Structures are given as C-alpha cells and as structure tokens.
XYZ file of C-alpha atoms in Angstrom:
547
model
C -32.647 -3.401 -20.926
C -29.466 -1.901 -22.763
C -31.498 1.669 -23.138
C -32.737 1.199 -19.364
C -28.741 0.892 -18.491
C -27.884 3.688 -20.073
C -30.472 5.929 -18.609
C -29.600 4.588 -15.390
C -25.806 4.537 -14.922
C -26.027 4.382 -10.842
C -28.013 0.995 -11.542
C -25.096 -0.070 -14.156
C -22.696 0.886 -11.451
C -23.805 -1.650 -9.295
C -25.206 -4.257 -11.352
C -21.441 -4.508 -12.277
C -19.945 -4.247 -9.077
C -21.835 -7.236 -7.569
C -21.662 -9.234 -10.485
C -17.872 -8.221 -10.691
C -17.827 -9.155 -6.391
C -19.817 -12.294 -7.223
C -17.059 -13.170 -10.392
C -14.451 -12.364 -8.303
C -14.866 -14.973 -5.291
C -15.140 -17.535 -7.905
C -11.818 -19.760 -6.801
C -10.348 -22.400 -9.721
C -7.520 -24.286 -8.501
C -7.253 -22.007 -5.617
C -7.288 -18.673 -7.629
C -9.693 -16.514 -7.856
C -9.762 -13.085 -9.671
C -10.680 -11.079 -6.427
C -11.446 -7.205 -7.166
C -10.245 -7.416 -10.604
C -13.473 -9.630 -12.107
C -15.290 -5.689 -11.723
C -13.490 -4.461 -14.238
C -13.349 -7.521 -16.899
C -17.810 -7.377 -16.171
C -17.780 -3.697 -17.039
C -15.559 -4.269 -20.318
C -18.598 -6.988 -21.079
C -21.414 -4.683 -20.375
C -19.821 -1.904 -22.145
C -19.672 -3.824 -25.098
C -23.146 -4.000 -25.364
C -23.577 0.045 -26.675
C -21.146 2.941 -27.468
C -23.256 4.984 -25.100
C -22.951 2.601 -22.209
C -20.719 4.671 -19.793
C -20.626 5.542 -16.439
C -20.299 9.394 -15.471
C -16.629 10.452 -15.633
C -17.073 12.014 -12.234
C -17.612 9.430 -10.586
C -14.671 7.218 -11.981
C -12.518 10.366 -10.836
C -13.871 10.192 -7.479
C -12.777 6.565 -7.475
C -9.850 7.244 -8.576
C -8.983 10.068 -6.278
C -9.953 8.759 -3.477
C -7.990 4.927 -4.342
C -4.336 6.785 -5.008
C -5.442 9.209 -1.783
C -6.065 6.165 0.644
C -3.191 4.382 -0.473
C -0.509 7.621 -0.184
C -1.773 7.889 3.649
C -1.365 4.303 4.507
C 1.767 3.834 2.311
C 3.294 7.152 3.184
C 5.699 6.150 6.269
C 6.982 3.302 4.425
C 7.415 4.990 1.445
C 10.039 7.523 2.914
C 12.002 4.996 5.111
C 12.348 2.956 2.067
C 14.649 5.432 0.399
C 17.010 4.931 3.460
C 17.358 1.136 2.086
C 17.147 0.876 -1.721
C 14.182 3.045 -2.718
C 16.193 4.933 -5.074
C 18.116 1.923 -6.890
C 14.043 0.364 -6.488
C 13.066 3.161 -9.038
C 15.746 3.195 -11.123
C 14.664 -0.831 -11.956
C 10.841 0.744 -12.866
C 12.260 3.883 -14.933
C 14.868 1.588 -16.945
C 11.656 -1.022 -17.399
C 9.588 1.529 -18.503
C 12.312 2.991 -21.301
C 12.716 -0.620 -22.679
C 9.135 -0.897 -22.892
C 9.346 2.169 -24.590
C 11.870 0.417 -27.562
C 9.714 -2.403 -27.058
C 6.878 -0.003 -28.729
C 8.979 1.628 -31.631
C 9.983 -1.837 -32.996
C 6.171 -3.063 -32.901
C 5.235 0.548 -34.924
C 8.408 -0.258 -37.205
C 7.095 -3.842 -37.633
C 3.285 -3.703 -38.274
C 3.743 0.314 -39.828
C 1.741 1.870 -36.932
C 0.657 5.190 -36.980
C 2.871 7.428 -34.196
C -0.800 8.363 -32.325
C -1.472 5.013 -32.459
C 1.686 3.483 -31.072
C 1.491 6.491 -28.576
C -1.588 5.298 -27.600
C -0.979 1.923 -27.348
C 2.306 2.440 -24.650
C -0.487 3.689 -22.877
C -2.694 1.079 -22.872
C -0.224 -1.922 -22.374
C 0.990 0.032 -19.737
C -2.550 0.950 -18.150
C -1.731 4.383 -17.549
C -4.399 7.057 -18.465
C -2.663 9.985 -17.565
C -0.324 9.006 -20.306
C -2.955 9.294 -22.778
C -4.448 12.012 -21.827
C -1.420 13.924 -22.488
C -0.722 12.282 -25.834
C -4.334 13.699 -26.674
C -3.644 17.244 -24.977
C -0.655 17.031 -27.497
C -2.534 16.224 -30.235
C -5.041 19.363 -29.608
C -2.583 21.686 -29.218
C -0.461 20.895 -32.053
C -2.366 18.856 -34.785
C -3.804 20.534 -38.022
C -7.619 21.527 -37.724
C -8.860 19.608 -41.155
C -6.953 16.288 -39.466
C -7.664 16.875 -35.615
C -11.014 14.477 -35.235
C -8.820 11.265 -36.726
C -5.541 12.145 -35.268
C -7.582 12.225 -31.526
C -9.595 8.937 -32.725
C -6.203 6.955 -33.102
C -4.416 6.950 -29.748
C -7.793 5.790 -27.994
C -7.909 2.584 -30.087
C -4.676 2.149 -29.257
C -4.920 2.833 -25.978
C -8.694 0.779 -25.760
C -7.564 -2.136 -27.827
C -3.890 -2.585 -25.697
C -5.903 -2.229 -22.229
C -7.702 -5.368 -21.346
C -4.483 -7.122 -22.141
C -2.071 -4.808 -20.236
C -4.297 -6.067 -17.110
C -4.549 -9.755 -17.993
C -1.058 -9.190 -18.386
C 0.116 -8.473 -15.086
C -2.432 -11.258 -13.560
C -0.983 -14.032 -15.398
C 2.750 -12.824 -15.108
C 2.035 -12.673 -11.056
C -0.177 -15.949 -10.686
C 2.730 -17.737 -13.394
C 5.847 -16.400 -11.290
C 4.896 -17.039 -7.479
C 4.198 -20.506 -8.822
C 7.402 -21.078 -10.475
C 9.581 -19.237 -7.273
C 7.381 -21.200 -4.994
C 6.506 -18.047 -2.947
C 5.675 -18.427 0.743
C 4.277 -14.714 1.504
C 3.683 -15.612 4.704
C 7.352 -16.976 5.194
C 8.116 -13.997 3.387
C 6.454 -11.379 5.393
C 7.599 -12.465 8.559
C 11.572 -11.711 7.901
C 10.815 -7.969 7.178
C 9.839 -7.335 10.115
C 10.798 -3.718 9.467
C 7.737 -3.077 7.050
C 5.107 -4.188 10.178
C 3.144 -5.951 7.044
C 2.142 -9.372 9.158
C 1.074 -10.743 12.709
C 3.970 -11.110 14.924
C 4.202 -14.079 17.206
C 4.467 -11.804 20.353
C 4.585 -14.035 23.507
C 5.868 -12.877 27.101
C 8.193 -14.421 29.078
C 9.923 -14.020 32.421
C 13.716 -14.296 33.420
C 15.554 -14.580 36.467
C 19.056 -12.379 36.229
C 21.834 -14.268 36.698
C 24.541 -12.508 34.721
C 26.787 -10.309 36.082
C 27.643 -8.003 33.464
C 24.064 -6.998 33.311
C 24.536 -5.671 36.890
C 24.248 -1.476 36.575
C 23.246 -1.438 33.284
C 20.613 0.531 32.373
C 17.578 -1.193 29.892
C 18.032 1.503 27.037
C 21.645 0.450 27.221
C 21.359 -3.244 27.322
C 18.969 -3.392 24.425
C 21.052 -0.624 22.435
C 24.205 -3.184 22.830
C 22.751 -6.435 22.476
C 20.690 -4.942 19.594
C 17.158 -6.792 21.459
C 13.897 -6.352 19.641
C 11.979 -7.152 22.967
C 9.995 -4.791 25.479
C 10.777 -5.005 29.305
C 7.436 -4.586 30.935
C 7.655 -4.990 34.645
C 10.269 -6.255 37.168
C 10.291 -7.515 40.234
C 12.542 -6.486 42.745
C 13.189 -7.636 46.489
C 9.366 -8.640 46.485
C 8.557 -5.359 45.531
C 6.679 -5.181 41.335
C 7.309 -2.243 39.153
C 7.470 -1.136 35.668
C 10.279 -1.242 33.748
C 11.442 2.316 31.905
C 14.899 2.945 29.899
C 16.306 4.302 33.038
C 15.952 1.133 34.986
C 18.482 -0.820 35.978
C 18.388 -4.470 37.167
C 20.201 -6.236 39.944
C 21.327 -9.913 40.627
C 18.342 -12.568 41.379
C 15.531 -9.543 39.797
C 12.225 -11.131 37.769
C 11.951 -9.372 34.591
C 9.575 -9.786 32.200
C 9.938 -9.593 28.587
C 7.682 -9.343 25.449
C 8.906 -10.123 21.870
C 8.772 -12.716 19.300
C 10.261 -16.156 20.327
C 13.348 -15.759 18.766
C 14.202 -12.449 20.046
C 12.897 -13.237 23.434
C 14.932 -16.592 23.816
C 18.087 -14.528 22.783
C 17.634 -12.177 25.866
C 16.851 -14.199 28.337
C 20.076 -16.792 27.317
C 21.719 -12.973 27.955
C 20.536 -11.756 31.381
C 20.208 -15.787 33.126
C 17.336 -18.165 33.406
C 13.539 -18.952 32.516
C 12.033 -18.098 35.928
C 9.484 -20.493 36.814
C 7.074 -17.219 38.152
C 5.034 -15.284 35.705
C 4.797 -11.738 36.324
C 2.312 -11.164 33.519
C 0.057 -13.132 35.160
C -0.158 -11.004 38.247
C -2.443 -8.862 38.245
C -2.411 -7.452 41.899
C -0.628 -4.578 41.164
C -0.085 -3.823 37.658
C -3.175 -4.665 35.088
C -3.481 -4.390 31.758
C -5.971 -3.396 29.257
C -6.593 -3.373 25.536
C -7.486 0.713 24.332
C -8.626 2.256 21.556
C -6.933 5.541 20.247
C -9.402 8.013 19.368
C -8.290 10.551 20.728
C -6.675 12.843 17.608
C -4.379 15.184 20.279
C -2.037 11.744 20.787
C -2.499 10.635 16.961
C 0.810 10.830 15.365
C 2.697 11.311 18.168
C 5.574 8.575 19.248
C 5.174 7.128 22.681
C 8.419 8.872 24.392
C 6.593 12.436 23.923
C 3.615 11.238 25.859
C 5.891 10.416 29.039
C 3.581 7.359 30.365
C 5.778 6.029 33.082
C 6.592 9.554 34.673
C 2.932 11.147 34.174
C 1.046 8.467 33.896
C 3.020 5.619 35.869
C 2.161 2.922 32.735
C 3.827 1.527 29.318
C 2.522 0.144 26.595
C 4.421 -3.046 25.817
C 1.897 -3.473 22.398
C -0.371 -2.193 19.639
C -2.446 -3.678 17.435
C -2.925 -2.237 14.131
C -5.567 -3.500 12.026
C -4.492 -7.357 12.347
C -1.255 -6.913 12.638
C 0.200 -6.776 16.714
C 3.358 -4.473 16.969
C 5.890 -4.179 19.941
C 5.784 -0.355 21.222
C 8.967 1.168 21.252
C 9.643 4.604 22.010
C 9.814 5.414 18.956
C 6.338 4.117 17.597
C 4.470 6.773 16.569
C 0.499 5.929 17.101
C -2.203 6.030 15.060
C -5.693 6.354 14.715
C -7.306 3.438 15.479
C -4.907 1.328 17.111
C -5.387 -0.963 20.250
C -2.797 -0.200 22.519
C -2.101 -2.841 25.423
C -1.297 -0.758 28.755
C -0.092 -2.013 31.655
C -0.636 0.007 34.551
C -2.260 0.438 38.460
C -6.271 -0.462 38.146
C -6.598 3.099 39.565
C -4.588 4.640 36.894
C -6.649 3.292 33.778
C -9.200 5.968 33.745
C -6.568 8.509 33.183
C -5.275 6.497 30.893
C -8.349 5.795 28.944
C -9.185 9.177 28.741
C -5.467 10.540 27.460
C -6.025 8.050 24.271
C -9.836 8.094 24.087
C -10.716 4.573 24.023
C -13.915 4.712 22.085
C -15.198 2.913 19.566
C -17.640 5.364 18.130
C -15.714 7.813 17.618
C -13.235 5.596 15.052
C -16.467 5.476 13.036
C -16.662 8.807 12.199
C -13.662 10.354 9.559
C -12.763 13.567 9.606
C -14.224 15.527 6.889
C -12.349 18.447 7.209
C -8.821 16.557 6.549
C -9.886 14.140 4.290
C -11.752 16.616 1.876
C -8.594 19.784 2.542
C -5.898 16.267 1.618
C -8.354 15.296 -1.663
C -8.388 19.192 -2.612
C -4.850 19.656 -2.207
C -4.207 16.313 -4.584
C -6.791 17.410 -6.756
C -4.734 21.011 -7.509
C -1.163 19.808 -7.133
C -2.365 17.267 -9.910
C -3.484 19.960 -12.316
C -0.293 22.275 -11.955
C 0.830 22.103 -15.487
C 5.000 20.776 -15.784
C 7.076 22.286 -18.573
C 9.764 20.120 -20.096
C 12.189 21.374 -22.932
C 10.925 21.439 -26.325
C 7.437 22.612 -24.937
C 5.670 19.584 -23.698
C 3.468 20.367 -21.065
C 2.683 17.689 -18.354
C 1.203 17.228 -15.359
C 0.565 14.663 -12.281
C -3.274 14.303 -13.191
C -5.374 13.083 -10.629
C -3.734 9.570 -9.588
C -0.499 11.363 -9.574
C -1.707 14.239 -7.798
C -3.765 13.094 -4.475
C -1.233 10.292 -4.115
C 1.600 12.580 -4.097
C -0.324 14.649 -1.295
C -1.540 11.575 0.471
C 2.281 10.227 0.652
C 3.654 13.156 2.419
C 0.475 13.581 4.664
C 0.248 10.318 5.541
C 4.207 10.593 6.273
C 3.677 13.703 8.312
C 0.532 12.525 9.766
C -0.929 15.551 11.895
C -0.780 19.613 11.064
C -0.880 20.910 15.062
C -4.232 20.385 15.166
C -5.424 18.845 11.476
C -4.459 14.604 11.975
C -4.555 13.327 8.153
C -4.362 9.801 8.559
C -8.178 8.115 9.051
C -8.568 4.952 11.030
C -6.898 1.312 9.608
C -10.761 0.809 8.961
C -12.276 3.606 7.491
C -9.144 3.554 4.885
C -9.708 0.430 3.783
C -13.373 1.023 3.174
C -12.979 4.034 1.475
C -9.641 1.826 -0.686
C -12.627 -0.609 -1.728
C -15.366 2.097 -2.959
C -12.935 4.046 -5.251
C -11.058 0.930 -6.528
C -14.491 -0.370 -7.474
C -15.703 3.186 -8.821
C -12.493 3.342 -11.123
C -12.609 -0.433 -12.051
C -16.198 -0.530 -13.315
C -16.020 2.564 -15.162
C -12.366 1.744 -16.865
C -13.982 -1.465 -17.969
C -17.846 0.176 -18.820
C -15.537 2.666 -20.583
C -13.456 0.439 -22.876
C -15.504 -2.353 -23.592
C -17.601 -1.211 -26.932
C -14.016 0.263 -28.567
C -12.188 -2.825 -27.715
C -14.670 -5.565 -29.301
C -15.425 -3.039 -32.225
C -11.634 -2.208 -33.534
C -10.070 -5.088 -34.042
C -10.783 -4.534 -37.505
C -9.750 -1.412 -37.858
C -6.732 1.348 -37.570
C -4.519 -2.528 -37.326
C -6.540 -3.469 -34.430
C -5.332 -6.712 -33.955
C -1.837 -5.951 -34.498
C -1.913 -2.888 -31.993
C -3.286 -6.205 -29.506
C -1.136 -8.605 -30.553
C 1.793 -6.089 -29.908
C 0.496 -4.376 -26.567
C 0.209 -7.915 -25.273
C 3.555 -8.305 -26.555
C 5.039 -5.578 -24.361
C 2.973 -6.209 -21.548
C 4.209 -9.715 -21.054
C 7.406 -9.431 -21.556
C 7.511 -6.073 -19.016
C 6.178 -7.982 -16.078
C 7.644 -11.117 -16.791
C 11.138 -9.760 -16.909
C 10.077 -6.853 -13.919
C 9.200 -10.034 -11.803
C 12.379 -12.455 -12.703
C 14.499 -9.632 -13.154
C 13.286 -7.813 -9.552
C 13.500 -11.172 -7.903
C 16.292 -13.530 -8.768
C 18.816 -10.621 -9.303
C 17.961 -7.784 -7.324
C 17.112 -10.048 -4.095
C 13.527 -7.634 -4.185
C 10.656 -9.184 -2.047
C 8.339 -10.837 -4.336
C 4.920 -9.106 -2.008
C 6.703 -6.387 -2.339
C 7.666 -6.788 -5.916
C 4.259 -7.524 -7.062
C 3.135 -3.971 -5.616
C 5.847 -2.203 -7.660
C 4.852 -3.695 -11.136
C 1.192 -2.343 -10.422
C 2.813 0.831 -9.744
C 5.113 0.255 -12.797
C 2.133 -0.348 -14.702
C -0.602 1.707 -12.068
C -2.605 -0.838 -12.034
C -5.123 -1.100 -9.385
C -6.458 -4.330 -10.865
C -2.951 -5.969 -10.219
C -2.460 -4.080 -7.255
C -6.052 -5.942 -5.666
C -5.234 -8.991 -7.103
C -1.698 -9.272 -5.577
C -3.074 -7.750 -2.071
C -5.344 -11.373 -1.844
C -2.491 -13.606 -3.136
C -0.039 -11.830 -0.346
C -2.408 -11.106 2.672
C -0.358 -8.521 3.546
C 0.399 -4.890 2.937
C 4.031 -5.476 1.284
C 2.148 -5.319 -2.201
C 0.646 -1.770 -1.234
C 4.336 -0.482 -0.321
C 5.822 -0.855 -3.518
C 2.667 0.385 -5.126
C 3.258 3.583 -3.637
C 7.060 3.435 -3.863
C 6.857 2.936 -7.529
C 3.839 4.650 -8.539
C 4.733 8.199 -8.444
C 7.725 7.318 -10.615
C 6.173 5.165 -13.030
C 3.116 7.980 -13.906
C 5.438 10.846 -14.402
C 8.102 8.625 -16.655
C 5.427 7.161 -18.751
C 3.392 10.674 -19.138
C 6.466 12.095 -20.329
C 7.843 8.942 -22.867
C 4.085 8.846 -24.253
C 4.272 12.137 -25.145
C 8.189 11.829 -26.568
C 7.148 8.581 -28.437
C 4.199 10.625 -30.572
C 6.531 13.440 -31.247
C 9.712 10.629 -32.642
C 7.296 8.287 -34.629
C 5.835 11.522 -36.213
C 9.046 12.066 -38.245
C-alpha cells in the first residue's frame, strides 16, 4: 500500500484530503479542527516513508493560488486599514517577530544549537518557508564544498522538527484565548461595521416629516450633517411617489422611506418627525424592485455615482448582497462581481436595468482566465525578483509573498479599462479551498517522515521543546498583548497572528471559529510584513550564531 502511495501521489493527495475533511468536522466540546486536520493526516501518512511526497508543483500551485485569492478579496480592506492603525498594526507583528527572534538565540545559547539549526528552527516555529529557503540559498552560496551536504541537512530538521508545533501552537493559543476573553464574534463583528465582515440587520421604514429645519434641505446634506448611515429610497409627495436622489429635497407632511439598520434608522426618523403608519415599500404600483446579479464586467469595479441610475436609468439601488453579507449602497460603493443588487425602479425600466448589470447566473460561473492566470504570472515574477540588503544577503518575496503582493493591489484596483481582476465572492472561495488544501496536504506529506525520525538526532527534541517554546509564548503574548492593550479586534487579531506566523492552518481554523471575514483582513494586513521580516531575521540569525 505504502509503495502503491508513492507511485500514485494524485491518489495520496486525496486520500488525505478527505480523510483530513472527514478529521476535520469531527466537533469535541464544540471544536473541531476544520481545514487544519489535512495537514496533521498528511504529517501521519508521510511518516510512513521518506519517499512519500507529493509533487512540489502542485503544493506551489496551492500555495499560489491561496495567498492570490486572499490578496483580491483582502485587498480593499487592506489599504483603508492604513488610514486607521495599519501601520502601528505592523509595527506590533515586526516587534513580535524580533523578540521571537531573541527568543531563538537564548534557546541556541541554552541547548548549544548549531546556527543552521537554530536558523532553521525560527523558521519552523514560525511556519514560514520562505524563511528557510533563504537560510538554505545562504548556505549554498556561502558554505564550504567538503561541509555543504550537512550544513543544508541541519536547518530542515530544524525547520521539520519545530513545524507541527508552530501550528498546534497557534490553534491552542486561539481556542485557549477566545475562551478566557469570552469572545462574542458575532457581537464583535457587528460594531465594525466599516470592514462589511457580517449580515446587517437592514429593515425599511417610513416617516412622516414633521420637522421644520429639515424643510429645503437637500438629502446629501441632511445625511452629511446628521452623519446617517441610512438610504432614502422613495418619497412621496402631494400623492405623487418618486425616488429619492442627493438632490432631493423634502417638504412638510412628505412620506419618506428609509433603509438602514434599526439603530441608524430609529435615529433619523426621531430627526425628520414620525413613524408613518403607510408603507411605501410595500407599494408596488409604481416603483418595483428586484434582486440582480452583476455579471456584467463593464460595471465591475465601478462605484454607483459613475453609473448615474436615477438620471439615465430613473432607479437606485438601496442594497447589495455580497456573498452573505447585505450592504447599504451608497454612492460610493464600488460593485463587484457577483453581487445581488436590490433595484428599485418603474416595471418598464427593469430590462434596461437588467441588461446594464447583466443579471445572469451563468455567466458568474465562469472566471476569467485571462486575469486570473496574467494576476498569478505577475505574483509568480514579482516573487522571484531577487532583494539586496547590505552585507550581501539576497532575498526575495517567494511565491506566498509574491502573488499576494499582486493580488492586494489588484484586488484594491479591481479593473485595468477593460481586464476586471477580482472573480466572483464564489469562485474565490472555491479556488481559497483547493490551494489551502493543495499546500496543507503536501506541507504535512512533506514533513511527516523528518519529524518522527529526528528527534534523536542533531538535538531533536530540544530544537522541539524550544520551537514550541517560542511558538507559545509568540501567540500567546500576540493575542493578550493585541487585545487587552492595543484595543485590536480579536477576529481580526486572530487573522494577523496567521499572518505573523503565515499560517494558513490558523488562518482556516480562525475563519470557522469567527464566521466572518475579519480573520482574512488581518491575514493580509500582516502577512506581507511578517514574510519579508522573518526572511530577512532567518537569514541574519545564521550569519550571528555562526560567529
């Protein structure tokens, strides 16, 4: 059977990835192990041979396209959080990522570690394999010939032996700390409303004006002073309906209707008068609405002021839903491939309508190829672009830093003219899955044999004991530190020690605990960070335990 696996890695591949699926659902006291169980089955079955491996191209693929994904989903958010606290955000990971960094040259003072090995095992605690990859590149290009097969042994068995704990790590230090905090995510999600991570209660409700000093005043100016995060969809004036635009402006006894969450909603209407006991969403003789599907790429990326709807197309949209999530449209929110917009318009204007944002299913089934393949190119070579740093170390972004460098800033940009880079809510998260579970199995095919066979050797179980050492104490103090003192958002915390440690395992694991998307923000806020600091220190910590 072991042979048989070998021979057959695409059978491996998924024997482990539904046994890791089937691991993961398992649920004690509530918990289960989600995504990650793919990785700790491939560590099991690669511990069965040395030659048990999956094909390094397709763990790259996984790879590559996981960090892509991620970068387009993440990359709005990403930018607009460095106009609240990105940068002091990153500053946190690079000073936790430096301590970890002493935290490594006491253990190789302690338990007389080799320098490749201790290099190696700041890797592994840390889960980064960029890091050791350049700790090895360093190795080629500067060790002696006579000592080059040992000296490139070393920092794998480091790197192997720290691994498995440097993801256990993270698990237990997230699982431990929402318990002890007493996290409500949900609770949570729902006062950052900013980040669009969770389901909005969005109800509609009408209001009678009774307030003077809203008299002349235009909507854009009445929300811009009262600082409203409602929509005005339609108002009724001397028996006559109509739509609602910024330029509107509302007289004494008018029937507006307004669409928000409660709290927001409740605030405006206490503003402008009194509940009305008429409905205007529930007429429907001359405004409908209707739920649409954008597929149409020439309005993807594109905020809903520069499509002029009331003046072209006499409609709004007073909603989208994205994915799960329902969003009020402003004029400012840009739209996106696959999202469900709610227009309200005449019956005879719909078809127009449905044919300026597509409104077919199909066609969010099929991804672009051309984008998606020219954005996984472009991460693949900005990745390899080698990075000189004084006293000649050579670095680079690698392929996680790479393609989620490129995916940020597409996914920030999100069309070329014609070229749209993002791919619908759906199709990302498919294509998420499939390379988290490519890199997963093969990480864990990969390590397995080297971790259960060095224990014993080059200080094995001190290089574990230590690397689970710095592991804990990292994400312990990352998540106590991040959230009693810095006031971070623990979803969003959680997301920024798998970046700090780019882990996807973590990364998956804290996605299920949250049910949200704050987990996947700080990944990508703190990834980029994270892999270039720890390439570099890896790299610094070989050459200063060498002397």
């Amino acid at each position: 059977m072991v042979d048989f696996l070998i021979e057959e890695p695409l059978v491996l591949l998924f024997i482990v990835s539904g046994l890791g699926y089937l691991l993961g659902r398992i649920k004690v006291k509530g918990i289960s192990l989600g995504v990650a169980a793919v990785l700790f089955v491939g560590l099991a079955f690669g511990a069965l041979s040395p030659d048990m491996k999956l094909p390094t191209v397709l763990v790259d693929l996984g790879l590559i396209i996981f960090v892509y994904t991620i970068g387009l989903s993440s990359g709005p958010g990403f930018f607009a959080s460095f106009r609240r606290k990105g940068l002091r955000d990153n500053t946190f990971v690079l000073l936790m990522l430096l301590f970890a960094a002493l935290l490594v040259v006491a253990a190789a003072s302690l338990f007389s570690l080799r320098a490749t090995v201790a290099a190696g095992m700041y890797a592994g605690s840390l889960t980064n394999t960029p890091a050791l990859a350049s700790v090895l590149e360093t190795i080629t290009r500067t060790a002696p010939a006579d000592q080059l097969t040992r000296l490139e042994t070393e920092p794998v068995i480091g790197y192997s032996v720290a691994y498995p704990m440097g993801v256990i790590g993270t698990l237990i230090a997230v699982y431990v700390m929402q318990r002890v905090f007493r996290i409500d995510y949900l609770t949570e999600a729902r006062s950052l409303r900013q980040y669009n991570v969770v389901e909005q209660d969005l109800y509609t409700r009408t209001v009678r004006v009774t307030n003077p000093r809203a008299v002349g005043l235009t909507v854009s100016e009445l929300v811009r002073a009262n600082e409203w995060d409602v929509v005005l969809s339609r108002f009724r004036h001397d028996g006559g309906t109509t739509l609602a635009t910024g330029d509107t402006a509302f007289a004494l006894d008018d029937l507006v209707a307004l669409v928000g969450t409660p709290e927001e909603v409740d605030k405006a209407v206490a503003w402008l008068g009194e509940p009305a006991s008429v409905q205007l969403e529930l007429d429907r003789s001359e405004y409908d609405f209707r739920r649409m599907f954008v597929s149409n790429h020439e309005v993807v990326g594109r905020a809903l002021n520069e499509l002029n709807l009331p003046q072209q197309y006499g409609a709004i949209v007073s909603r989208i839903r994205r994915g799960d999530i329902d969003l009020l449209a402003h004029g400012d929110t840009v739209i996106e491939l696959g999202d469900r917009v709610r227009v309200v318009a005449k019956r005879t204007d719909m078809p127009r309508l449905a044919a300026l944002f597509g409104d077919s299913y199909k066609a969010l089934s099929e991804v672009d190829l051309v984008s998606l393949s020219l954005g996984l190119a472009l991460g693949v070579l900005i990745g390899l672009i080698p990075i000189p740093l004084p006293g000649g170390v050579v670095i680079s972004l690698g392929l996680a830093g790479g393609p989620l460098l490129v995916g940020l800033i597409l996914g920030a940009m999100r069309r070329t003219r014609s070229i749209v880079w993002t791919i619908p809510y759906s199709a990302n998260l498919t294509l998420r899955q499939i390379g988290l579970i490519l890199l997963l199995a093969g990480i864990g095919v990969r390590s397995g044999y080297t971790f259960f066979t060095n224990f014993s050797a080059s200080g094995g179980l001190q290089v574990f004991i230590a690397g689970a050492i710095i592991t804990m104490t990292i994400a312990f103090l990352t998540l106590f530190i991040g959230y009693k003192f810095m006031k971070i958002p623990f979803g969003l915390l959680t997301g920024m020690l798998s970046g700090l440690c780019t882990q996807p395992a973590t990364l998956g694991f804290s996605l299920q605990q949250a049910e949200n998307e704050l987990p996947n923000l700080g990944y990508a806020l703190a990834f980029p960070v994270a892999t270039i600091t720890k390439v570099v220190v890896a790299q610094l910590l070989l050459v200063f335990l060498s002397r």
